[in-house]
Coordinates of C-alpha atoms in Angstrom, one line a residue:
M856 CA 50.7 -112.5 -69.9
Y857 CA 53.1 -111.7 -73.1
R858 CA 50.2 -110.1 -74.8
K859 CA 49.2 -107.7 -72.3
R860 CA 53.0 -107.0 -71.5
W861 CA 53.5 -106.2 -75.3
F862 CA 50.1 -104.1 -75.6
S863 CA 51.1 -102.0 -72.7
L864 CA 54.8 -101.3 -74.4
L865 CA 52.6 -100.6 -77.5
S866 CA 50.1 -98.4 -76.1
G867 CA 52.6 -96.4 -74.0
V868 CA 55.1 -95.9 -77.2
L869 CA 52.4 -94.9 -79.2
I870 CA 51.3 -92.3 -76.9
F871 CA 54.6 -91.2 -76.5
A872 CA 54.8 -90.8 -80.4
L873 CA 51.6 -89.1 -80.6
L874 CA 52.5 -86.7 -78.1
A875 CA 55.7 -85.6 -79.7
L876 CA 54.2 -85.2 -83.1
G877 CA 51.6 -82.6 -81.1
I878 CA 54.8 -80.5 -79.9
H879 CA 56.2 -80.7 -83.0
Q880 CA 53.3 -79.6 -84.9
Y881 CA 52.6 -77.3 -82.1
R882 CA 56.1 -75.6 -82.6
T883 CA 55.9 -75.6 -86.2
R884 CA 52.9 -73.6 -86.3
T885 CA 54.1 -71.7 -83.6
I886 CA 57.2 -70.7 -85.5
S887 CA 55.8 -70.6 -89.0
E888 CA 53.1 -68.0 -87.7
P889 CA 53.0 -65.3 -90.6
D890 CA 55.0 -61.9 -89.5
Y891 CA 56.9 -59.5 -91.8
P892 CA 60.6 -60.5 -91.3
A893 CA 61.4 -56.2 -91.2
A894 CA 58.9 -53.0 -91.7
I895 CA 57.9 -52.4 -95.0
S896 CA 55.5 -49.4 -93.9
K897 CA 53.3 -48.3 -96.4
G898 CA 51.6 -45.6 -94.3
G899 CA 50.1 -45.3 -91.0
V900 CA 47.0 -45.9 -89.6
V901 CA 45.4 -45.0 -86.3
V902 CA 44.8 -48.0 -83.7
E903 CA 41.9 -47.4 -81.1
V904 CA 42.3 -49.5 -78.4
A905 CA 39.5 -49.5 -76.1
A906 CA 39.7 -49.8 -72.2
G907 CA 40.1 -53.2 -70.9
A908 CA 41.4 -54.6 -74.3
T909 CA 42.6 -58.1 -74.2
G910 CA 45.9 -59.6 -76.1
S911 CA 43.4 -61.2 -78.7
E912 CA 41.6 -58.3 -79.2
I913 CA 44.3 -56.2 -80.6
A914 CA 45.8 -58.7 -82.1
S915 CA 42.5 -59.2 -84.1
L916 CA 42.5 -55.3 -84.8
L917 CA 46.3 -54.7 -85.8
F918 CA 45.5 -57.7 -88.6
K919 CA 42.5 -56.0 -89.5
L920 CA 44.0 -52.6 -89.9
E921 CA 47.3 -54.3 -91.9
V922 CA 49.3 -53.6 -89.5
V923 CA 51.1 -56.9 -88.9
K924 CA 50.3 -60.0 -91.2
S925 CA 48.8 -62.4 -88.7
A926 CA 47.1 -61.8 -85.4
Q927 CA 48.8 -64.7 -83.8
S928 CA 52.2 -63.5 -84.6
F929 CA 51.3 -60.6 -82.6
F930 CA 49.7 -62.5 -79.8
R931 CA 52.7 -65.0 -79.6
V932 CA 54.9 -61.7 -78.8
A933 CA 52.5 -59.7 -76.3
V934 CA 52.4 -63.0 -74.6
G935 CA 55.9 -63.0 -73.9
D936 CA 56.9 -59.6 -73.1
P937 CA 55.4 -58.2 -69.7
R938 CA 55.4 -54.7 -71.1
S939 CA 52.1 -55.7 -73.3
A940 CA 49.9 -54.9 -70.2
Q941 CA 51.0 -51.5 -70.1
I942 CA 49.2 -50.8 -73.8
A943 CA 47.2 -47.7 -73.0
P944 CA 43.8 -47.4 -74.3
G945 CA 43.1 -44.6 -76.5
S946 CA 44.4 -43.8 -80.3
H947 CA 48.0 -44.7 -81.5
L948 CA 49.1 -43.8 -84.7
I949 CA 50.8 -47.0 -85.8
S950 CA 53.2 -47.9 -89.1
T951 CA 51.4 -50.6 -91.4
H952 CA 53.1 -53.7 -92.5
I953 CA 55.5 -53.9 -89.6
P954 CA 56.8 -57.2 -87.7
A955 CA 55.0 -58.4 -84.8
R956 CA 57.8 -57.0 -82.3
E957 CA 57.9 -53.5 -83.9
A958 CA 54.0 -53.2 -83.4
L959 CA 53.9 -53.8 -79.9
A960 CA 57.2 -51.3 -79.7
Q961 CA 55.1 -48.5 -81.4
L962 CA 52.0 -49.3 -79.2
L963 CA 54.0 -48.6 -75.8
D964 CA 55.6 -45.2 -77.3
K965 CA 53.4 -42.6 -75.7
K966 CA 54.7 -40.2 -78.8
R967 CA 52.3 -42.1 -80.8
L968 CA 49.6 -41.7 -78.6
T969 CA 47.1 -38.9 -80.4
S970 CA 44.9 -39.0 -77.3
L971 CA 47.7 -38.4 -75.1
L972 CA 46.2 -35.5 -72.2
N973 CA 49.3 -34.3 -70.4
I974 CA 47.8 -32.7 -66.9
A975 CA 50.7 -30.5 -65.2
E976 CA 50.9 -30.3 -61.5
G977 CA 49.2 -28.1 -59.5
A978 CA 47.0 -27.4 -62.3
W979 CA 43.2 -25.6 -61.7
T980 CA 40.3 -28.1 -62.3
T981 CA 39.1 -25.5 -65.1
E982 CA 42.4 -25.8 -67.0
I983 CA 42.0 -29.6 -66.7
F984 CA 39.0 -29.7 -68.0
A985 CA 39.3 -27.0 -71.0
L986 CA 42.3 -29.8 -71.9
L987 CA 39.1 -32.6 -71.7
V988 CA 37.4 -30.2 -73.8
K989 CA 40.3 -30.1 -76.6
A990 CA 40.3 -33.9 -76.2
G991 CA 36.7 -34.2 -77.2
F992 CA 34.5 -34.6 -74.0
S993 CA 31.4 -32.2 -73.5
A994 CA 32.3 -29.0 -72.0
S995 CA 28.7 -29.1 -70.4
A996 CA 29.0 -32.9 -69.5
L997 CA 32.2 -32.3 -67.2
P998 CA 30.9 -30.5 -64.2
T999 CA 27.8 -32.6 -63.9
A1000 CA 30.4 -35.7 -64.2
L1001 CA 32.5 -34.4 -61.7
E1002 CA 29.5 -34.1 -59.1
K1003 CA 29.0 -38.1 -59.5
V1004 CA 32.5 -38.7 -59.0
A1005 CA 33.3 -41.1 -55.9
L1006 CA 35.5 -39.3 -53.8
P1007 CA 37.8 -41.2 -51.1
L1008 CA 36.3 -41.0 -47.7
D1009 CA 37.2 -37.7 -45.8
F1010 CA 37.7 -35.5 -48.9
E1011 CA 35.2 -33.2 -50.8
G1012 CA 34.7 -30.9 -53.3
S1013 CA 35.9 -30.1 -56.4
E1014 CA 39.3 -28.9 -56.3
G1015 CA 42.3 -30.9 -55.6
F1016 CA 41.6 -34.4 -56.7
L1017 CA 42.2 -34.7 -60.3
F1018 CA 46.1 -36.1 -60.0
P1019 CA 48.3 -34.4 -62.6
A1020 CA 50.0 -37.2 -64.9
Q1021 CA 49.6 -38.6 -68.3
Y1022 CA 46.3 -40.0 -69.3
S1023 CA 45.0 -41.5 -72.3
F1024 CA 41.3 -42.2 -72.3
A1025 CA 39.8 -44.6 -75.6
K1026 CA 37.0 -43.2 -77.5
G1027 CA 33.6 -43.1 -76.2
T1028 CA 35.1 -42.9 -72.7
S1029 CA 32.3 -41.0 -70.6
A1030 CA 33.5 -37.9 -68.6
Q1031 CA 32.8 -39.4 -65.7
S1032 CA 34.7 -42.3 -66.0
A1033 CA 37.5 -40.1 -67.4
L1034 CA 37.0 -38.2 -64.1
Q1035 CA 37.0 -41.1 -61.8
E1036 CA 40.3 -42.3 -63.5
M1037 CA 42.0 -39.5 -62.3
V1038 CA 40.3 -39.4 -58.8
D1039 CA 41.7 -43.2 -58.6
H1040 CA 45.3 -41.9 -59.4
F1041 CA 45.0 -39.0 -56.7
Y1042 CA 43.9 -41.5 -54.0
T1043 CA 46.5 -44.0 -54.6
A1044 CA 49.1 -40.7 -53.9
A1045 CA 47.6 -39.7 -51.1
K1046 CA 47.6 -43.3 -49.6
S1047 CA 51.6 -43.1 -51.0
S1048 CA 52.1 -39.6 -49.1
G1049 CA 50.6 -40.5 -46.1
I1050 CA 47.5 -37.5 -46.3
N1051 CA 44.7 -39.7 -46.8
L1052 CA 45.2 -40.0 -42.7
P1053 CA 44.7 -37.2 -40.5
S1054 CA 47.8 -35.5 -38.6
S1055 CA 48.2 -34.1 -35.4
Q1056 CA 47.9 -30.7 -36.5
F1057 CA 45.6 -31.2 -39.5
S1058 CA 42.8 -33.2 -41.4
P1059 CA 43.2 -34.4 -44.8
M1060 CA 41.7 -31.5 -46.5
Q1061 CA 43.7 -29.8 -44.5
L1062 CA 46.6 -31.4 -45.9
L1063 CA 45.8 -31.4 -49.5
T1064 CA 45.3 -27.8 -49.3
I1065 CA 48.6 -26.8 -47.9
A1066 CA 50.2 -29.4 -50.3
S1067 CA 48.3 -27.5 -53.0
L1068 CA 50.1 -24.0 -51.6
V1069 CA 53.2 -25.8 -51.5
Q1070 CA 52.8 -26.7 -55.2
A1071 CA 51.8 -23.2 -56.1
E1072 CA 54.2 -21.0 -54.7
G1073 CA 57.8 -22.9 -55.6
G1074 CA 60.0 -25.5 -56.8
T1075 CA 60.1 -29.2 -56.2
Q1076 CA 63.4 -28.7 -53.7
D1077 CA 61.7 -26.0 -51.9
F1078 CA 58.7 -28.0 -51.1
P1079 CA 59.8 -29.0 -47.8
K1080 CA 60.6 -25.5 -46.7
I1081 CA 57.5 -23.8 -47.7
S1082 CA 55.7 -26.3 -46.0
Q1083 CA 57.1 -25.2 -42.9
V1084 CA 56.5 -21.9 -43.3
I1085 CA 52.9 -22.3 -44.0
R1086 CA 53.0 -23.9 -40.5
N1087 CA 55.1 -21.3 -38.5
R1088 CA 53.0 -18.5 -40.2
L1089 CA 49.7 -20.6 -38.8
K1090 CA 51.6 -21.3 -35.1
I1091 CA 52.3 -17.1 -34.6
G1092 CA 49.1 -15.8 -36.1
M1093 CA 50.3 -14.5 -39.5
P1094 CA 48.1 -14.3 -42.3
L1095 CA 49.5 -16.5 -44.9
Q1096 CA 49.7 -13.9 -47.4
F1097 CA 50.4 -16.1 -50.7
D1098 CA 49.9 -14.5 -54.3
S1099 CA 48.9 -18.1 -55.6
T1100 CA 46.0 -17.6 -53.5
V1101 CA 44.9 -14.6 -55.4
H1102 CA 45.9 -15.9 -58.5
Y1103 CA 43.5 -18.6 -58.2
V1104 CA 40.5 -16.4 -57.5
T1105 CA 41.3 -14.1 -60.3
R1106 CA 42.3 -17.6 -62.7
T1107 CA 45.6 -15.2 -63.7
R1108 CA 48.9 -17.1 -64.3
G1109 CA 52.7 -16.0 -64.8
Q1110 CA 52.8 -13.0 -62.8
V1111 CA 55.0 -12.7 -60.3
F1112 CA 54.2 -9.6 -58.1
L1113 CA 50.8 -8.3 -57.1
S1114 CA 49.3 -5.0 -57.2
A1115 CA 48.0 -3.5 -53.9
K1116 CA 44.6 -3.6 -55.9
A1117 CA 45.0 -7.6 -56.6
T1118 CA 45.5 -8.3 -52.7
Q1119 CA 42.1 -6.6 -51.8
T1120 CA 40.3 -9.1 -54.2
P1121 CA 37.0 -10.1 -52.1
S1122 CA 37.4 -14.3 -51.7
I1123 CA 37.4 -16.2 -49.1
Y1124 CA 40.6 -17.7 -50.6
N1125 CA 42.5 -14.8 -50.4
T1126 CA 44.7 -14.6 -47.5
Y1127 CA 45.3 -11.5 -47.9
L1128 CA 42.5 -10.8 -46.5
H1129 CA 41.7 -13.8 -44.5
Y1130 CA 43.6 -15.4 -41.6
G1131 CA 44.7 -19.3 -41.7
L1132 CA 44.4 -21.9 -44.9
P1133 CA 42.2 -21.3 -47.6
P1134 CA 38.6 -23.3 -47.2
G1135 CA 40.0 -26.0 -49.9
P1136 CA 42.8 -26.7 -52.3
I1137 CA 43.8 -24.0 -54.8
G1138 CA 44.9 -26.7 -57.5
N1139 CA 45.7 -30.2 -57.8
P1140 CA 49.2 -30.9 -56.5
G1141 CA 51.5 -33.6 -57.7
L1142 CA 52.9 -36.4 -55.1
D1143 CA 55.8 -34.6 -54.2
A1144 CA 53.8 -31.5 -52.9
M1145 CA 51.3 -34.0 -51.0
K1146 CA 54.7 -35.7 -49.0
A1147 CA 55.7 -32.0 -48.4
A1148 CA 52.3 -31.1 -46.7
L1149 CA 52.8 -34.1 -44.3
S1150 CA 57.1 -33.8 -43.8
P1151 CA 57.9 -29.9 -43.7
E1152 CA 61.5 -29.2 -43.1
A1153 CA 62.4 -28.1 -40.0
G1154 CA 63.3 -24.7 -39.6
V1155 CA 62.1 -21.2 -38.3
W1156 CA 61.7 -19.4 -41.6
I1157 CA 58.5 -17.7 -41.7
Y1158 CA 59.4 -15.7 -45.2
F1159 CA 60.3 -16.7 -48.4
I1160 CA 61.1 -15.0 -51.9
T1161 CA 60.7 -15.8 -55.4
V1162 CA 63.7 -15.2 -57.6

C-alpha cells in the first residue's frame, strides 16, 4: 500500500519535472533563435512572395536570401503580429542582414513593392491594360483573359468591373487571375454600396453606368449632386450632354471643353447625340461614386459647370 503511494507520488513528480524541463528547453530555444540585434544591411535583394505563401515559406525564403539570420526568428515575429497576414504577393525590395522585426516592417511597406500597380478611379479598361503590360503581362493575353473572367450576376461587358485600387501580383500570375482579383474587389464594393441590387428606377448595370458618369464628371464632394443632375435630366427627357462620354469615345483626357465638331462624334456612347444613359459604363468607378449613384442628394439642379 505504501509502495503504491510512493510510486504514484514519484511518478507525478517525474512528470512535472519532465514537463518543466520541456517548457524550459522550448523557451530557451525560442529566445535563443538567431536574430540580428540591429540592422547591418549589406545591400538589398528582391524577395518574390508568391500568392498564398505561408509564414514558414516566407521565413525560409528570407533566410535563404540572407535577409534574416534564421527562418525561426522571422516566423516567431510573424506569428505574433497579426499584420503579417497583410504581406502582399509580389516583388519586395528588402534589405539584407536585418532583425526579423525590421524584415516584417519592410515587407509591409508598400513603397518597397516594385510590382505595385496603382489604378486610378475612373480609369478606362484600355488604360488598365496598358499598366498591366508595363508590369509584364502579355498585351495579347489580356482581352482574352477578360472574356474568361467570372463577372457577378446582373453585370456584363468589359468596362466598369476592374476596381481601382493598389494591386501587387506575384511573379508568374496569369492575366486571368490578375483581372479576376480586380473583379472580385469590384463586387465587394458593389455589395458595399448596394448597386449590385436593382433599385426602383435602375438595374445594377445602369447604376454602374451612372457611377462611371459621376466619377468622370466631378470631385468626390460633388458626386451626390451630379448623380441627382443625371436623374433630373433623364426625368424631363433632356439629353445628358456629358463631355466625359465623348472623351471616352475619342480616348482623350485632360480637355475641359469640347468643340462643336467633337460633340457630333458618331457613337452610341455620345450623350450629345443620344438620349438616356450610355449603353454601359465609361470607366471603372470607385466606391464613393458607386454610393452616390444609388444615393443622390435631393435637389432640382439640371446643370453644373467645371471650375
